[in-house]
CSV table of C-alpha atoms in Angstrom, one decimal:
chain,number,residue,atom,x,y,z
A,1,MET,CA,-10.8,-2.2,23.9
A,2,SER,CA,-7.9,-0.8,21.9
A,3,SER,CA,-7.0,-2.7,18.7
A,4,ILE,CA,-3.3,-1.6,19.0
A,5,LYS,CA,-0.9,-4.5,19.8
A,6,THR,CA,2.4,-2.7,19.4
A,7,ILE,CA,3.9,0.4,17.8
A,8,PHE,CA,7.4,0.4,16.4
A,9,PRO,CA,9.7,2.8,14.4
A,10,LEU,CA,10.1,2.1,10.7
A,11,GLY,CA,13.6,1.1,9.5
A,12,PHE,CA,14.9,0.2,6.0
A,13,PRO,CA,13.3,-2.2,5.1
A,14,TRP,CA,10.0,-2.1,7.1
A,15,GLN,CA,9.4,-5.1,9.3
A,16,THR,CA,6.3,-7.2,8.4
A,17,GLN,CA,4.3,-10.1,9.7
A,18,ASP,CA,3.7,-13.5,8.1
A,19,PRO,CA,2.6,-14.0,5.3
A,20,PHE,CA,4.7,-10.9,4.3
A,21,LEU,CA,8.6,-11.1,4.4
A,22,PHE,CA,9.3,-7.3,4.3
A,23,CYS,CA,8.4,-4.1,2.7
A,24,VAL,CA,10.7,-1.4,1.2
A,25,TYR,CA,9.6,2.2,0.8
A,26,HIS,CA,11.7,4.2,-1.7
A,27,LEU,CA,11.3,7.9,-1.8
A,28,ASP,CA,13.9,9.6,-4.0
A,29,HIS,CA,13.8,13.2,-5.3
A,30,TYR,CA,15.8,12.5,-8.5
A,31,PRO,CA,17.0,15.5,-10.5
A,32,GLU,CA,16.6,16.1,-14.2
A,33,GLY,CA,17.7,13.1,-16.4
A,34,ASN,CA,20.4,13.0,-19.0
A,35,ASP,CA,20.5,11.3,-22.4
A,36,GLU,CA,21.1,7.9,-20.8
A,37,MET,CA,18.1,8.3,-18.4
A,38,GLY,CA,20.5,8.7,-15.5
A,39,PRO,CA,20.9,11.8,-13.2
A,40,ALA,CA,22.1,14.9,-15.1
A,41,VAL,CA,24.5,15.7,-12.2
A,42,SER,CA,27.8,14.4,-11.0
A,43,LEU,CA,27.8,11.0,-9.3
A,44,GLU,CA,31.1,11.8,-7.5
A,45,GLY,CA,31.1,10.9,-3.8
A,46,ARG,CA,28.6,8.0,-4.2
A,47,THR,CA,29.5,4.3,-3.6
A,48,LEU,CA,28.3,3.3,-7.0
A,49,GLY,CA,26.9,-0.3,-7.1
A,50,ASN,CA,25.9,0.0,-3.4
A,51,ASP,CA,24.6,3.5,-2.9
A,52,PHE,CA,21.9,3.3,-0.3
A,53,THR,CA,22.7,6.5,1.6
A,54,ILE,CA,20.5,9.4,0.8
A,55,LYS,CA,22.6,12.2,-0.7
A,56,ASP,CA,21.0,15.3,-2.2
A,57,GLY,CA,17.7,13.6,-1.6
A,58,TRP,CA,18.2,10.4,-3.7
A,59,ARG,CA,20.1,7.1,-4.1
A,60,MET,CA,21.5,5.1,-7.0
A,61,TYR,CA,21.0,1.8,-5.2
A,62,HIS,CA,22.9,-0.9,-7.3
A,63,GLY,CA,22.9,1.2,-10.5
A,64,HIS,CA,26.1,2.7,-11.9
A,65,THR,CA,24.6,5.1,-14.6
A,66,ILE,CA,20.8,4.6,-14.0
A,67,PRO,CA,19.3,4.2,-10.5
A,68,GLY,CA,17.9,0.8,-9.7
A,69,PHE,CA,18.6,-2.8,-9.3
A,70,PRO,CA,20.3,-4.6,-12.2
A,71,SER,CA,19.6,-8.3,-12.9
A,72,HIS,CA,19.4,-10.5,-9.8
A,73,PRO,CA,17.6,-13.8,-9.0
A,74,HIS,CA,14.6,-14.7,-6.9
A,75,ARG,CA,13.1,-18.0,-5.7
A,76,GLY,CA,10.3,-19.1,-3.4
A,77,PHE,CA,8.3,-15.9,-3.0
A,78,GLU,CA,6.5,-13.0,-4.8
A,79,THR,CA,7.2,-9.3,-5.2
A,80,VAL,CA,4.4,-6.7,-5.4
A,81,THR,CA,5.8,-3.4,-6.6
A,82,ILE,CA,3.7,-0.3,-6.4
A,83,VAL,CA,4.9,2.9,-8.1
A,84,ASN,CA,3.1,6.0,-7.0
A,85,LYS,CA,5.4,8.5,-8.6
A,86,GLY,CA,8.0,8.0,-11.3
A,87,PHE,CA,8.6,4.9,-13.4
A,88,CYS,CA,10.2,1.5,-13.1
A,89,ASP,CA,11.5,-0.5,-16.1
A,90,HIS,CA,11.2,-4.3,-15.7
A,91,SER,CA,13.1,-7.0,-17.6
A,92,ASP,CA,13.4,-10.6,-16.8
A,93,SER,CA,14.8,-14.0,-17.8
A,94,LEU,CA,11.5,-15.1,-19.2
A,95,GLY,CA,11.8,-12.4,-21.8
A,96,ALA,CA,9.0,-10.4,-20.2
A,97,ALA,CA,9.4,-6.6,-19.9
A,98,GLY,CA,7.5,-3.5,-18.9
A,99,ARG,CA,7.5,0.1,-18.0
A,100,PHE,CA,5.1,1.0,-15.2
A,101,GLY,CA,4.5,3.9,-12.9
A,102,GLU,CA,2.2,6.8,-11.9
A,103,GLY,CA,0.0,4.4,-9.8
A,104,ASP,CA,0.6,1.1,-11.5
A,105,ALA,CA,1.6,-2.1,-9.7
A,106,GLN,CA,3.5,-5.2,-10.8
A,107,TRP,CA,2.9,-8.7,-9.4
A,108,MET,CA,5.7,-11.2,-9.9
A,109,THR,CA,5.8,-14.8,-8.7
A,110,ALA,CA,9.4,-16.0,-8.6
A,111,GLY,CA,8.4,-19.6,-7.9
A,112,ARG,CA,11.1,-22.0,-8.9
A,113,GLY,CA,13.4,-19.2,-10.0
A,114,VAL,CA,13.6,-16.1,-12.2
A,115,GLN,CA,16.1,-13.3,-12.8
A,116,HIS,CA,14.8,-9.7,-13.2
A,117,SER,CA,16.0,-6.1,-13.2
A,118,GLU,CA,14.2,-3.1,-11.8
A,119,MET,CA,15.6,0.2,-13.1
A,120,PHE,CA,14.3,3.7,-12.5
A,121,PRO,CA,14.7,5.7,-15.7
A,122,LEU,CA,14.7,9.5,-15.3
A,123,LEU,CA,12.6,10.3,-18.4
A,124,LYS,CA,12.3,14.1,-17.8
A,125,THR,CA,15.3,16.2,-18.9
A,126,ALA,CA,13.8,19.6,-18.2
A,127,ASP,CA,12.2,18.8,-14.8
A,128,LYS,CA,12.7,16.7,-11.6
A,129,ASN,CA,12.0,13.0,-11.6
A,130,PRO,CA,10.6,12.1,-8.2
A,131,LEU,CA,10.1,8.4,-7.4
A,132,GLU,CA,7.8,6.9,-4.7
A,133,LEU,CA,7.7,3.1,-4.7
A,134,PHE,CA,6.8,0.2,-2.4
A,135,GLN,CA,8.2,-3.2,-2.9
A,136,ILE,CA,6.5,-5.9,-0.9
A,137,TRP,CA,7.8,-9.4,-0.5
A,138,LEU,CA,4.9,-11.9,0.0
A,139,ASN,CA,5.9,-15.5,0.9
A,140,LEU,CA,4.8,-18.6,-0.9
A,141,PRO,CA,3.7,-21.7,1.0
A,142,LYS,CA,5.9,-24.8,0.6
A,143,ALA,CA,3.4,-26.3,-1.8
A,144,ASN,CA,3.9,-23.4,-4.2
A,145,LYS,CA,7.7,-22.7,-3.8
A,146,PHE,CA,8.5,-24.4,-7.2
A,147,VAL,CA,5.6,-23.2,-9.3
A,148,ASP,CA,6.4,-21.6,-12.7
A,149,PRO,CA,7.3,-17.9,-12.5
A,150,HIS,CA,4.5,-15.5,-13.3
A,151,PHE,CA,4.5,-11.8,-14.3
A,152,SER,CA,1.4,-9.5,-14.4
A,153,MET,CA,0.8,-5.8,-14.5
A,154,LEU,CA,-2.0,-4.1,-12.4
A,155,TRP,CA,-2.6,-0.9,-14.3
A,156,ASN,CA,-3.6,2.2,-12.3
A,157,GLU,CA,-6.8,2.5,-14.3
A,158,ASP,CA,-7.8,-1.0,-13.2
A,159,ILE,CA,-7.0,-0.7,-9.4
A,160,PRO,CA,-10.1,0.4,-7.4
A,161,MET,CA,-9.8,3.7,-5.6
A,162,VAL,CA,-12.6,3.7,-3.0
A,163,VAL,CA,-13.6,7.2,-1.9
A,164,SER,CA,-15.4,7.3,1.5
A,165,ASN,CA,-16.2,10.7,2.8
A,166,GLU,CA,-12.9,12.4,1.8
A,167,SER,CA,-10.6,9.4,2.3
A,168,LYS,CA,-9.2,7.4,-0.5
A,169,VAL,CA,-8.3,3.7,-0.3
A,170,LYS,CA,-6.4,2.2,-3.2
A,171,VAL,CA,-7.1,-1.5,-3.2
A,172,VAL,CA,-4.1,-3.3,-4.7
A,173,ALA,CA,-5.0,-6.6,-3.1
A,174,GLY,CA,-8.1,-7.9,-1.3
A,175,SER,CA,-11.4,-6.0,-1.1
A,176,TYR,CA,-12.6,-2.9,0.7
A,177,LEU,CA,-16.3,-1.9,1.0
A,178,GLY,CA,-17.2,-4.4,-1.6
A,179,MET,CA,-14.6,-3.3,-4.2
A,180,GLU,CA,-12.4,-6.1,-5.3
A,181,ALA,CA,-8.7,-5.6,-6.3
A,182,PRO,CA,-7.5,-7.0,-9.7
A,183,SER,CA,-6.8,-10.8,-9.5
A,184,PRO,CA,-3.5,-11.6,-7.9
A,185,ALA,CA,-1.1,-14.1,-9.4
A,186,PRO,CA,-2.7,-17.5,-9.7
A,187,ASN,CA,-0.5,-19.4,-7.3
A,188,SER,CA,-0.3,-16.6,-4.7
A,189,TRP,CA,-1.3,-16.9,-1.1
A,190,ALA,CA,-3.5,-13.9,-1.9
A,191,ALA,CA,-5.5,-16.0,-4.5
A,192,ASP,CA,-7.5,-17.7,-1.8
A,193,PRO,CA,-10.0,-15.2,-0.3
A,194,GLU,CA,-10.0,-17.1,2.9
A,195,ASN,CA,-6.4,-15.9,3.5
A,196,GLU,CA,-7.8,-12.3,3.6
A,197,VAL,CA,-4.6,-10.9,2.1
A,198,ALA,CA,-4.9,-7.1,1.6
A,199,ILE,CA,-2.6,-4.4,0.4
A,200,TRP,CA,-4.3,-1.0,0.7
A,201,ASN,CA,-2.8,2.5,0.2
A,202,ILE,CA,-4.8,4.9,2.4
A,203,HIS,CA,-4.8,8.7,2.0
A,204,LEU,CA,-6.6,10.7,4.7
A,205,GLN,CA,-7.5,14.4,4.4
A,206,PRO,CA,-6.9,16.8,7.3
A,207,ASN,CA,-9.1,16.3,10.4
A,208,GLU,CA,-10.8,13.3,8.9
A,209,THR,CA,-11.9,10.2,10.9
A,210,PHE,CA,-11.5,6.8,9.2
A,211,THR,CA,-12.4,3.3,10.4
A,212,LEU,CA,-10.6,0.2,9.4
A,213,PRO,CA,-13.1,-2.6,9.2
A,214,SER,CA,-12.7,-5.8,11.3
A,215,SER,CA,-11.5,-9.0,9.6
A,216,LYS,CA,-13.5,-12.3,9.4
A,217,ASN,CA,-10.6,-14.3,10.8
A,218,ASN,CA,-7.8,-13.8,13.3
A,219,ILE,CA,-5.2,-12.6,10.8
A,220,ASN,CA,-2.0,-10.5,11.0
A,221,ARG,CA,-2.6,-6.8,10.3
A,222,THR,CA,0.0,-4.0,10.2
A,223,LEU,CA,-0.5,-0.3,9.4
A,224,TYR,CA,2.4,1.8,8.2
A,225,TYR,CA,2.3,5.6,8.7
A,226,TYR,CA,4.7,7.0,6.2
A,227,GLU,CA,3.7,10.6,5.4
A,228,GLY,CA,1.9,13.3,7.3
A,229,ALA,CA,2.2,15.2,10.6
A,230,THR,CA,0.2,13.6,13.3
A,231,SER,CA,-2.7,11.1,13.7
A,232,THR,CA,-4.5,9.5,16.6
A,233,ILE,CA,-5.3,5.8,16.6
A,234,GLU,CA,-7.5,4.6,19.5
A,235,GLU,CA,-6.5,7.7,21.5
A,236,GLN,CA,-2.8,7.0,20.9
A,237,SER,CA,-1.0,9.9,19.2
A,238,LEU,CA,1.3,8.9,16.3
A,239,THR,CA,3.8,10.6,14.0
A,240,PRO,CA,5.0,9.3,10.6
A,241,ASN,CA,7.7,6.7,10.3
A,242,HIS,CA,6.0,4.3,12.6
A,243,GLY,CA,4.3,0.9,12.1
A,244,ILE,CA,1.3,-0.3,14.2
A,245,GLU,CA,0.5,-4.0,14.6
A,246,LEU,CA,-3.3,-4.2,15.0
A,247,GLU,CA,-5.9,-6.7,16.3
A,248,ALA,CA,-7.7,-7.4,13.0
A,249,LEU,CA,-10.8,-8.8,14.7
A,250,GLU,CA,-11.5,-5.3,16.0
A,251,GLU,CA,-12.3,-2.1,14.1
A,252,THR,CA,-9.6,0.6,14.3
A,253,VAL,CA,-10.5,4.3,14.3
A,254,ILE,CA,-8.0,6.7,12.9
A,255,THR,CA,-8.4,10.4,13.6
A,256,ASN,CA,-6.2,12.4,11.3
A,257,GLY,CA,-4.4,15.6,12.3
A,258,ASN,CA,-4.4,18.9,10.4
A,259,SER,CA,-2.5,17.8,7.4
A,260,GLU,CA,-2.9,15.0,4.8
A,261,SER,CA,-1.7,11.6,6.0
A,262,HIS,CA,-0.7,8.5,4.0
A,263,PHE,CA,-0.7,4.9,5.3
A,264,LEU,CA,0.0,1.4,3.8
A,265,LEU,CA,-1.9,-1.5,5.2
A,266,LEU,CA,-0.7,-5.1,4.9
A,267,GLN,CA,-2.7,-8.0,6.2
A,268,GLY,CA,-3.2,-11.7,5.8
A,269,ARG,CA,-3.6,-15.1,7.3
A,270,PRO,CA,-0.1,-16.4,8.3
A,271,ILE,CA,1.3,-19.2,6.3
A,272,ALA,CA,2.8,-20.5,9.6
A,273,GLU,CA,5.7,-22.5,8.0
A,274,PRO,CA,9.4,-22.3,8.7
A,275,VAL,CA,11.2,-19.6,6.8
A,276,ALA,CA,14.8,-19.9,5.6
A,277,LYS,CA,16.2,-16.7,3.9
A,278,TYR,CA,19.4,-15.9,2.2
A,279,GLY,CA,19.5,-12.8,0.1
A,280,PRO,CA,17.1,-13.2,-2.8
A,281,PHE,CA,16.0,-16.8,-1.9
A,282,VAL,CA,13.2,-17.7,0.5
A,283,MET,CA,12.6,-21.4,1.3
A,284,ASN,CA,11.6,-23.5,4.2
A,285,THR,CA,15.0,-25.0,5.1
A,286,ASP,CA,18.7,-24.1,4.9
A,287,ALA,CA,19.2,-27.2,2.7
A,288,GLU,CA,16.7,-25.7,0.2
A,289,ILE,CA,18.6,-22.4,0.2
A,290,GLU,CA,21.9,-24.3,-0.6
A,291,GLN,CA,20.0,-26.1,-3.4
A,292,ALA,CA,18.8,-22.8,-4.8
A,293,MET,CA,22.2,-21.2,-4.8
A,294,GLN,CA,23.7,-24.3,-6.6
A,295,GLU,CA,21.0,-24.3,-9.2
A,296,TYR,CA,21.4,-20.6,-9.9
A,297,ARG,CA,25.2,-21.1,-10.3
A,298,LEU,CA,24.5,-23.9,-12.8
A,299,THR,CA,21.5,-22.6,-14.7
A,300,GLN,CA,21.3,-18.8,-14.1
A,301,PHE,CA,17.5,-19.6,-13.9
A,302,GLY,CA,17.4,-19.5,-17.7
A,303,GLY,CA,20.0,-16.9,-18.4
A,304,TRP,CA,19.8,-13.2,-19.2
A,305,PRO,CA,18.3,-12.4,-22.6
A,306,TRP,CA,18.9,-8.6,-22.5
A,307,PRO,CA,22.0,-6.7,-23.7
A,308,GLN,CA,22.8,-5.2,-20.3
A,309,THR,CA,22.2,-6.2,-16.7
A,310,ASP,CA,20.7,-2.7,-16.1
A,311,HIS,CA,18.6,-2.8,-19.2
A,312,VAL,CA,16.1,0.0,-19.7
A,313,HIS,CA,13.6,0.6,-22.5
A,314,SER,CA,13.8,3.5,-25.0
A,315,LYS,CA,13.0,6.9,-23.6
A,316,GLU,CA,10.1,7.4,-26.0
A,317,LYS,CA,8.4,4.2,-24.8
A,318,GLY,CA,5.2,4.7,-22.8
A,319,ARG,CA,3.7,2.4,-20.1
A,320,PHE,CA,3.6,-1.1,-21.5
A,321,ALA,CA,3.9,-4.8,-20.6
A,322,LYS,CA,5.3,-7.5,-22.8
A,323,TYR,CA,4.5,-11.0,-21.5
A,324,PRO,CA,6.6,-14.2,-21.9
A,325,ASP,CA,4.2,-15.5,-24.6
A,326,GLY,CA,4.8,-12.3,-26.7
A,327,THR,CA,1.5,-10.6,-25.8
A,328,LEU,CA,2.0,-6.8,-25.8
A,329,VAL,CA,-0.1,-4.4,-23.8
A,330,GLU,CA,0.5,-0.6,-24.2
A,331,LYS,CA,-1.1,2.2,-22.2
């Protein structure tokens, strides 16, 4: 019996299943950086502030001088940001900050409300600055929509990389072959093992066969094929830029083609509550969305303590995390 439920093309963002809200995959081949950590090339011809069209292999997004997303609010869900290549500079309204990349991940619970910025500093001036990044929106159940915001860093060195035959599975959330991911945020849907939330980045070598294990419960499972040439799943031939909804109670056998292939897996027990969304707010009702907008207009969710909305850290700074209580971790 095939475990494939449906196959669909990947758009921008990628469609997801409950408990996830969506996933964005950023792949930008940024050029050398300038003294301001922006691109050392002309920005003419770009719609600065809303540059989402790939031009010369990269985008500025909402940035005007540095690529990225200047300060903006969130409420009612979580973001999990995985940076495989390049760097991301985080700053938020709690006073927390960080620079992470080269395999690190950041887990942020917006809860009752937070502002943050995510900028992509181009630190190399004599070489290219490629960026590969996933941002995953994970919903919060109604009971946790108004918890205190929370920020944590999952350093690359602490995220398990399970090697089985020649395949590599990076376990950002959940467990694989007995290897547990770092603890998620305390109020996350992923904090309860019974919800079987998993975020795995899977790299398969040419001509390799790999088996996704079955789940304990009837949960939602989606596999995203984002890099490679061809693979076969349950005798169904696939090419990159496709998602596959799978029956999680069944094992799934993937037979890779003659080049390396990369997949992202998202799974979890659905929250199964109404979802009301408007931009950066995710609640259960439209009335709660209106309340979130009004509160943000009045309070700015604590205001913005940084000198610029597109704040970045000094070029000399390495990977680090500064937490709201002042704790500093440097890598």
